[in-house]
Each structure stands twice: as C-alpha cells, then as structure tokens.
Tab-separated table of N, CA and C in Angstrom:
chain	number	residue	atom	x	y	z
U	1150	UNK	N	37.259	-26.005	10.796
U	1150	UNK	CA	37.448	-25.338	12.066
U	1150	UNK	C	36.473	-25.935	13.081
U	1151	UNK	N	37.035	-26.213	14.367
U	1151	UNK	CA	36.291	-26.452	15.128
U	1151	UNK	C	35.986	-25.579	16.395
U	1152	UNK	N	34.960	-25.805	17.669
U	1152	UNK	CA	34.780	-24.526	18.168
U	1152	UNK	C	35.651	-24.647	19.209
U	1153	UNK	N	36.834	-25.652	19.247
U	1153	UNK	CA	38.386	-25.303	20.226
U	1153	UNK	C	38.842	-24.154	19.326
U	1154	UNK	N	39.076	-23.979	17.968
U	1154	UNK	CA	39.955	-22.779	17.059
U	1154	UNK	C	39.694	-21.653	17.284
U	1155	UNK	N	37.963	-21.249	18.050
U	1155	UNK	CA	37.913	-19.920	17.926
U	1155	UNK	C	38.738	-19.116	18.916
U	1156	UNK	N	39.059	-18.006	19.095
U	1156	UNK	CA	40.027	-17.474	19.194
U	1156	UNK	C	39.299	-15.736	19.676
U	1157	UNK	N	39.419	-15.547	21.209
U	1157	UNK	CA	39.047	-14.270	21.537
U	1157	UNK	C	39.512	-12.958	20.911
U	1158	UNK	N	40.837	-13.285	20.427
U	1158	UNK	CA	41.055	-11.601	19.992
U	1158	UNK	C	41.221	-11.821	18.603
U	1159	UNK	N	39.908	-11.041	17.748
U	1159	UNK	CA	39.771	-11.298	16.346
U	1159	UNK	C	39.126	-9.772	15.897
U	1160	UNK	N	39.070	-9.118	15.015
U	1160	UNK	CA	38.597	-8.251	14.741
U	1160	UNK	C	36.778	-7.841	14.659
U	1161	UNK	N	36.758	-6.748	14.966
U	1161	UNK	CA	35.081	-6.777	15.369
U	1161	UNK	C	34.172	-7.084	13.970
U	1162	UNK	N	33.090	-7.469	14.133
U	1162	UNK	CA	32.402	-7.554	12.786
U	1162	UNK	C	32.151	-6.429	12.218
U	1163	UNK	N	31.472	-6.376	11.009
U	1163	UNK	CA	30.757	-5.001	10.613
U	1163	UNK	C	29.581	-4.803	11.301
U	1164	UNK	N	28.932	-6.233	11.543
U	1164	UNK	CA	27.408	-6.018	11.678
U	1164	UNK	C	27.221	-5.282	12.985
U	1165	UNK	N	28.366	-5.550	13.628
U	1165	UNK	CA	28.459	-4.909	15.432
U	1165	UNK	C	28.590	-3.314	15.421
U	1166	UNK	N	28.771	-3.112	14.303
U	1166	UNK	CA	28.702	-1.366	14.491
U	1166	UNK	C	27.782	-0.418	14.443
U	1167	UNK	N	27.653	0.263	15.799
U	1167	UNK	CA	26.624	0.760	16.175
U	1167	UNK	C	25.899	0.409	17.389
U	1168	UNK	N	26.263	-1.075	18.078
U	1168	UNK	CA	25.907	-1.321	19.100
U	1168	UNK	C	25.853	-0.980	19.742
U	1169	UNK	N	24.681	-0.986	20.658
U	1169	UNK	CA	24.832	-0.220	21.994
U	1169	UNK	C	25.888	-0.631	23.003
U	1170	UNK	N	26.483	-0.122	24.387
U	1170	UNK	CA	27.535	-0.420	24.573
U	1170	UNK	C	27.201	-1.818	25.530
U	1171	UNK	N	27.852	-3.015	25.075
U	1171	UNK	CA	28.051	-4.214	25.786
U	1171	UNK	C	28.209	-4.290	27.476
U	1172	UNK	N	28.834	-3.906	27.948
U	1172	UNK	CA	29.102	-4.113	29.163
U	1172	UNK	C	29.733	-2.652	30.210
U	1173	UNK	N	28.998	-2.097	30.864
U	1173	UNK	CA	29.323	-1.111	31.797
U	1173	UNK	C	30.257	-1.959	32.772
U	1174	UNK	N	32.074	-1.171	33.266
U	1174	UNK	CA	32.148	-2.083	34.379
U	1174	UNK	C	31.882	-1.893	35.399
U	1175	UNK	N	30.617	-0.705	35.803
U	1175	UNK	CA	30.386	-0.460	36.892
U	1175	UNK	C	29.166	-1.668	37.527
U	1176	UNK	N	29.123	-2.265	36.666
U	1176	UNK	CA	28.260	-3.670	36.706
U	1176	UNK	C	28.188	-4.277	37.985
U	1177	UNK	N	27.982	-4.887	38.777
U	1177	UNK	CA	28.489	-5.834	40.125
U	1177	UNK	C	28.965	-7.294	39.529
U	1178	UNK	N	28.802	-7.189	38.221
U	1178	UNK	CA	28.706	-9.103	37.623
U	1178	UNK	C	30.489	-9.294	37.921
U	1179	UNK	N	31.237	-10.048	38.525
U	1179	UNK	CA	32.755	-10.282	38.351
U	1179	UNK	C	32.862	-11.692	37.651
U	1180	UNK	N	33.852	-12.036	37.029
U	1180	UNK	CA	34.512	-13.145	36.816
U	1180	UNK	C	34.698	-14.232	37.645
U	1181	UNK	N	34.523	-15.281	37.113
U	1181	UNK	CA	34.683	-16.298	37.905
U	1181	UNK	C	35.492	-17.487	37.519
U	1182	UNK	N	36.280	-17.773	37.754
U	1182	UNK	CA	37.785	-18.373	37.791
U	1182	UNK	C	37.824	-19.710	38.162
U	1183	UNK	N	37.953	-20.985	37.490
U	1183	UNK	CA	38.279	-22.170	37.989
U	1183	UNK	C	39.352	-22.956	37.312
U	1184	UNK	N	39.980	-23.341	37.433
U	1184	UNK	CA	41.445	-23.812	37.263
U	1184	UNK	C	42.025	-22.903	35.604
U	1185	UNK	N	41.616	-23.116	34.360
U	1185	UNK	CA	42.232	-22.566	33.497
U	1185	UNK	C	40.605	-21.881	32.978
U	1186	UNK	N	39.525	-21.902	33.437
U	1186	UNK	CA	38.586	-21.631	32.804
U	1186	UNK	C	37.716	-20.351	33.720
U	1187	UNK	N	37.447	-19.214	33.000
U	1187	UNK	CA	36.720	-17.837	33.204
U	1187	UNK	C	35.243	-17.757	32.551
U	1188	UNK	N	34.967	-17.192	33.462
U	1188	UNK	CA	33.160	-17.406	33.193
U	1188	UNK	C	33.484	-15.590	33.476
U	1189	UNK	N	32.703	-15.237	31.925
U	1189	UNK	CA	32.247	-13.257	32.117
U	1189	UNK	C	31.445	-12.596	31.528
U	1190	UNK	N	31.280	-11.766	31.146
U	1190	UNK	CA	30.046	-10.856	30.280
U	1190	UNK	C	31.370	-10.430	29.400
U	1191	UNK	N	30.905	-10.690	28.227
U	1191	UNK	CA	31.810	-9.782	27.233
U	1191	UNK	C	31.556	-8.713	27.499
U	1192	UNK	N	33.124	-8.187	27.136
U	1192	UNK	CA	33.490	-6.486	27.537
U	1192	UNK	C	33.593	-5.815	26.343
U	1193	UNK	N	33.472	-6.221	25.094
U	1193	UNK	CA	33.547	-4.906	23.632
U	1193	UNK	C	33.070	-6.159	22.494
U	1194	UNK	N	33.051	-5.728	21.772
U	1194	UNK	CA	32.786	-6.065	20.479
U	1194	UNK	C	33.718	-7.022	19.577
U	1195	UNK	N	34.802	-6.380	19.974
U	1195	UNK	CA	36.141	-8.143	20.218
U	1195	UNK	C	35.087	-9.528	20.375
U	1196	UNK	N	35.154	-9.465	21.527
U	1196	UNK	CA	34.669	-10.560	22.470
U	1196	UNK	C	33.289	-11.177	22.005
U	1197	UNK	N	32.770	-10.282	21.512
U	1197	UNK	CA	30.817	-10.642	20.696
U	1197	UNK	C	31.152	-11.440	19.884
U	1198	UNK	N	32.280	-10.593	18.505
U	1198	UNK	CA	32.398	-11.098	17.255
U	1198	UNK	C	33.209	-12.895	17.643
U	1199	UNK	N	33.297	-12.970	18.847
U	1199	UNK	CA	34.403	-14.693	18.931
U	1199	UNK	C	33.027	-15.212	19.344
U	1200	UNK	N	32.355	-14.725	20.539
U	1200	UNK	CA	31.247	-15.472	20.819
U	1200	UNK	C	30.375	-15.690	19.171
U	1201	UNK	N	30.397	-15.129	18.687
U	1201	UNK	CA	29.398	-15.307	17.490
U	1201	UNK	C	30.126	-16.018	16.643
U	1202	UNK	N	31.557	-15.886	16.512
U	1202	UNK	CA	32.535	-16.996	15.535
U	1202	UNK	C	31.688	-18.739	16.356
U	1203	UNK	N	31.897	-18.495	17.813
U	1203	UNK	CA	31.666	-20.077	18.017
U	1203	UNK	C	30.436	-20.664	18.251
U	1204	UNK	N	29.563	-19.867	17.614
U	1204	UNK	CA	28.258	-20.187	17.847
U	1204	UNK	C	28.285	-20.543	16.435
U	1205	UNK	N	28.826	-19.472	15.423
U	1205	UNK	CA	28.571	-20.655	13.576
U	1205	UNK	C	29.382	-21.712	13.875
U	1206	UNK	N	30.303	-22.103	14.610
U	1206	UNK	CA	31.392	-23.028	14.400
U	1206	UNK	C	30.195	-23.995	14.782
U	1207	UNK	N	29.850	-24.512	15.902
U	1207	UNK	CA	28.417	-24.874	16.632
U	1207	UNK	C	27.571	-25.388	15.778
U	1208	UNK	N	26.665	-23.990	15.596
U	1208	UNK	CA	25.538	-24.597	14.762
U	1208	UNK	C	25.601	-25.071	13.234
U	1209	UNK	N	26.492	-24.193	12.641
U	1209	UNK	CA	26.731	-24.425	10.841
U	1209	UNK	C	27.481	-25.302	10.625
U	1210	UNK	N	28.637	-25.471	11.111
U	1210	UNK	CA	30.218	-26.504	10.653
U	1210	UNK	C	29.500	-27.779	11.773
U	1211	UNK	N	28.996	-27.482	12.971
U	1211	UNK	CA	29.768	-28.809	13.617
U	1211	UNK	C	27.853	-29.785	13.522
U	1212	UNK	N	26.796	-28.857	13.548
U	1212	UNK	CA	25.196	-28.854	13.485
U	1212	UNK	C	24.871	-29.404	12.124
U	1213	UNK	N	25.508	-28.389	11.259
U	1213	UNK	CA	25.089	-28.560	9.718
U	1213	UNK	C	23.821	-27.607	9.231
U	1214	UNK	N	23.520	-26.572	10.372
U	1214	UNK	CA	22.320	-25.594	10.107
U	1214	UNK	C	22.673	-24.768	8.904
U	1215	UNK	N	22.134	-24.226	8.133
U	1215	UNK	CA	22.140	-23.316	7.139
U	1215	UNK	C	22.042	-21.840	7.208
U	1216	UNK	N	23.385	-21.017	7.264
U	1216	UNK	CA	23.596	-20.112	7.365
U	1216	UNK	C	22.582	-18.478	6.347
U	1217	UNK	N	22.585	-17.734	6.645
U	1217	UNK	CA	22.077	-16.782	5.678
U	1217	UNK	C	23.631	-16.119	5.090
U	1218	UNK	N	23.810	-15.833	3.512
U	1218	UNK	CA	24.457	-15.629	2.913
U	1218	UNK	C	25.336	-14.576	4.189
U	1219	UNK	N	25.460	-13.656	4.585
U	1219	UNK	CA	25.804	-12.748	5.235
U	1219	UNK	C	26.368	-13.123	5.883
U	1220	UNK	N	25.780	-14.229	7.169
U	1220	UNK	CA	26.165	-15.187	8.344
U	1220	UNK	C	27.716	-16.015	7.561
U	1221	UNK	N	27.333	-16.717	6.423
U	1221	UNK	CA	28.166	-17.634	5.854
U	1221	UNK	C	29.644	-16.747	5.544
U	1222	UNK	N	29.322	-15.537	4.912
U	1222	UNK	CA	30.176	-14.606	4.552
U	1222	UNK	C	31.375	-14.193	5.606
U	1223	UNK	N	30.915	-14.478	6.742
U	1223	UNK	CA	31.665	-13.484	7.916
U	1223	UNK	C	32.102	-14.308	8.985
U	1224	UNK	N	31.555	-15.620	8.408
U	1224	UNK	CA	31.872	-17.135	9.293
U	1224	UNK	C	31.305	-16.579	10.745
U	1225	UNK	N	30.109	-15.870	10.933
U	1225	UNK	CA	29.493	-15.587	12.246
U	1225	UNK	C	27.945	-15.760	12.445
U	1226	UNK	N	27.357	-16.385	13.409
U	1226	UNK	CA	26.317	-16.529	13.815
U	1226	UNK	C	25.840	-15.266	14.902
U	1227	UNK	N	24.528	-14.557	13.198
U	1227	UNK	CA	24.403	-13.616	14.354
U	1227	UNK	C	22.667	-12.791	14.157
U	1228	UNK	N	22.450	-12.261	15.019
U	1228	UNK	CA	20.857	-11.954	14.331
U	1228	UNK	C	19.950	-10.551	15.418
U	1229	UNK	N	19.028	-10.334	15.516
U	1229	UNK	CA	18.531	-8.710	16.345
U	1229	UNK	C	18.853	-9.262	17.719
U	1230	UNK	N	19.018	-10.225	18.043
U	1230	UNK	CA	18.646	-10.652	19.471
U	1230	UNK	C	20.141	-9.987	19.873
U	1231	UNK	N	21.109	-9.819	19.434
U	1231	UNK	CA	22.832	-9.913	20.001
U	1231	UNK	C	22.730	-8.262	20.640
U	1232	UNK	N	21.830	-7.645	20.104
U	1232	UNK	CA	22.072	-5.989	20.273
U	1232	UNK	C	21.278	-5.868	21.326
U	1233	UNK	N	20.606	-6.306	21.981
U	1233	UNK	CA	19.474	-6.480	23.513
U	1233	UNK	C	20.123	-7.651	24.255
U	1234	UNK	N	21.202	-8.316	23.875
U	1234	UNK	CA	21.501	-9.257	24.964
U	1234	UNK	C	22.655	-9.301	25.770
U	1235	UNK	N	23.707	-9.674	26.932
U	1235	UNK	CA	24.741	-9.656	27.166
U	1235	UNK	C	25.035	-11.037	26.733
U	1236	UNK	N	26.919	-11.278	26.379
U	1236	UNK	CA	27.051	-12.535	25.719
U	1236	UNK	C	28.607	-12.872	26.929
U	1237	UNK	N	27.512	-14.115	27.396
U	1237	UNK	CA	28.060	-14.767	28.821
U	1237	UNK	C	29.429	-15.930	28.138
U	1238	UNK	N	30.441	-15.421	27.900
U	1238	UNK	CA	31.578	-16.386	27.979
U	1238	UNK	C	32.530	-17.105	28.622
U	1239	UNK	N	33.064	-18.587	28.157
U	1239	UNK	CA	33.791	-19.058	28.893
U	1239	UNK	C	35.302	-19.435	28.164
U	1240	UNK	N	36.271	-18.326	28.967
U	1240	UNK	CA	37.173	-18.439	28.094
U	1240	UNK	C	38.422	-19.541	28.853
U	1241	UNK	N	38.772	-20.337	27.939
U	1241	UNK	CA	40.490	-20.979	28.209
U	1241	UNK	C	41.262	-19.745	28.122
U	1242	UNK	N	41.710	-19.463	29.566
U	1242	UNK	CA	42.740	-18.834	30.136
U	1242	UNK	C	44.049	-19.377	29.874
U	1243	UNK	N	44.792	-20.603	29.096
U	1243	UNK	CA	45.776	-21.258	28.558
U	1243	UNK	C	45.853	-20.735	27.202
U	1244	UNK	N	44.346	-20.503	26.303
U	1244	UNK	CA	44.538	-20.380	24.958
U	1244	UNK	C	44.053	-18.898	24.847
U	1245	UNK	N	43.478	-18.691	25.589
U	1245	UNK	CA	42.635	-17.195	25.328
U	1245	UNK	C	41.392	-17.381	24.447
U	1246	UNK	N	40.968	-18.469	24.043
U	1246	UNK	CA	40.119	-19.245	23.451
U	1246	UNK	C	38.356	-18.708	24.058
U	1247	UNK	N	37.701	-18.785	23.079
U	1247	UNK	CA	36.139	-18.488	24.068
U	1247	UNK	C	36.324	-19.798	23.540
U	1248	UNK	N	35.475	-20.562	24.904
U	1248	UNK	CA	35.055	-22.082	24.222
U	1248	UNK	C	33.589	-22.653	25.064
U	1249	UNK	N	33.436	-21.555	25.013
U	1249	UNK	CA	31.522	-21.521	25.408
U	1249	UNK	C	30.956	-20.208	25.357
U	1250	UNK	N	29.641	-19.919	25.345
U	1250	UNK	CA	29.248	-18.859	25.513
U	1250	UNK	C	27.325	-19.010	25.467
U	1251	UNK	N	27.139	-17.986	25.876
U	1251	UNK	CA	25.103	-18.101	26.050
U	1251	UNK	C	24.833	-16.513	26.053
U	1252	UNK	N	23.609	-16.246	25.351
U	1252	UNK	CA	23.566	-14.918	25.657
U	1252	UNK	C	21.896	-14.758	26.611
U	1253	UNK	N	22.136	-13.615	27.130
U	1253	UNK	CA	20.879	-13.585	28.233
U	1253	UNK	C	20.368	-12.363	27.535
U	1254	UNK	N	19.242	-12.537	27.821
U	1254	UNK	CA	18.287	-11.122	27.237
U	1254	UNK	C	18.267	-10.189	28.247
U	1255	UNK	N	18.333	-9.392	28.282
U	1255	UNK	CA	18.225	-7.760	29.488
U	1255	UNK	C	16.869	-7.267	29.578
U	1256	UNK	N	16.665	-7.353	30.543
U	1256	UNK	CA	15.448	-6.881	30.779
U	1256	UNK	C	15.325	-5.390	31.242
C-alpha cells in the first residue's frame, strides 16, 4: 500500500475512543479549495483514523521505521500527541483520498 491508497472513509480506530472532541464547527478555521485538492481540520474520528493510516503508510511501509506491535496491528501511526492535537488534512476531492496531513498541537 502506498500513501495514494489511503482512503478517508474507513472505520474509526479503537485507540480513538474516548477522544476528546476533534473539531468544534463553530471554529473560524474554513477549507480551502484548489483545483481537486482541500486543505481542513479533521472533523471526527473517521478522518484521524485515515490521517493516521497515512502517516504508517509514510513512515513504516514507504520510511521502513519500526512500528510498536499495536501500531503494526491496526496498520496506524499513532501515539499521546493525536488526543491534544488537531489533524490538518489534504484531501483529493477526485478520490476522497487524504493524501497529506500534519498535526498542530493546541495550545
């Protein structure tokens, strides 16, 4: 798999349960739109668990980093930082694809 395969609408992880809630949309942050490609704050736990699919795709499959059994298990890159951060994606609006993403810490 590469990190074109990952795929926004996938089922939430386990590890995501319990999170605090991702994204208020009373937010001011909007979307930003350039030809087939969207720049946003993930909106649920959907959207985490793809950002975190293409971050193992990234670092483990395409890097060669070494996963923790758990990580390897769930084909997701993931760790304390995801539950304090928002996770900034860029999705193909053709595929529905996340095919970037960064997460920012909240202050």
């Amino acid at each position: 798999m590469t990190a074109h395969d990952v795929r926004a609408v996938i089922e939430p992880a386990s590890h995501l349960v319990g999170m605090p809630p991702i994204f208020d949309p009373a937010d001011s942050f909007e979307a930003v739109r350039q030809g087939d490609l969207e720049v946003r704050l993930a909106r649920n736990e959907v959207e985490v668990a793809a950002a975190q699919r293409l971050r193992y795709c990234v670092f483990y499959e395409e890097m060669a980093a070494l996963p923790t059994a758990d990580m390897a298990a769930s084909s997701s890159d993931f760790d304390d930082f995801d539950r304090v951060c928002d996770h900034l994606l860029v999705i193909d609006l053709s595929t529905g694809a996340v095919v970037g993403t960064y997460r920012l810490i909240r202050r």
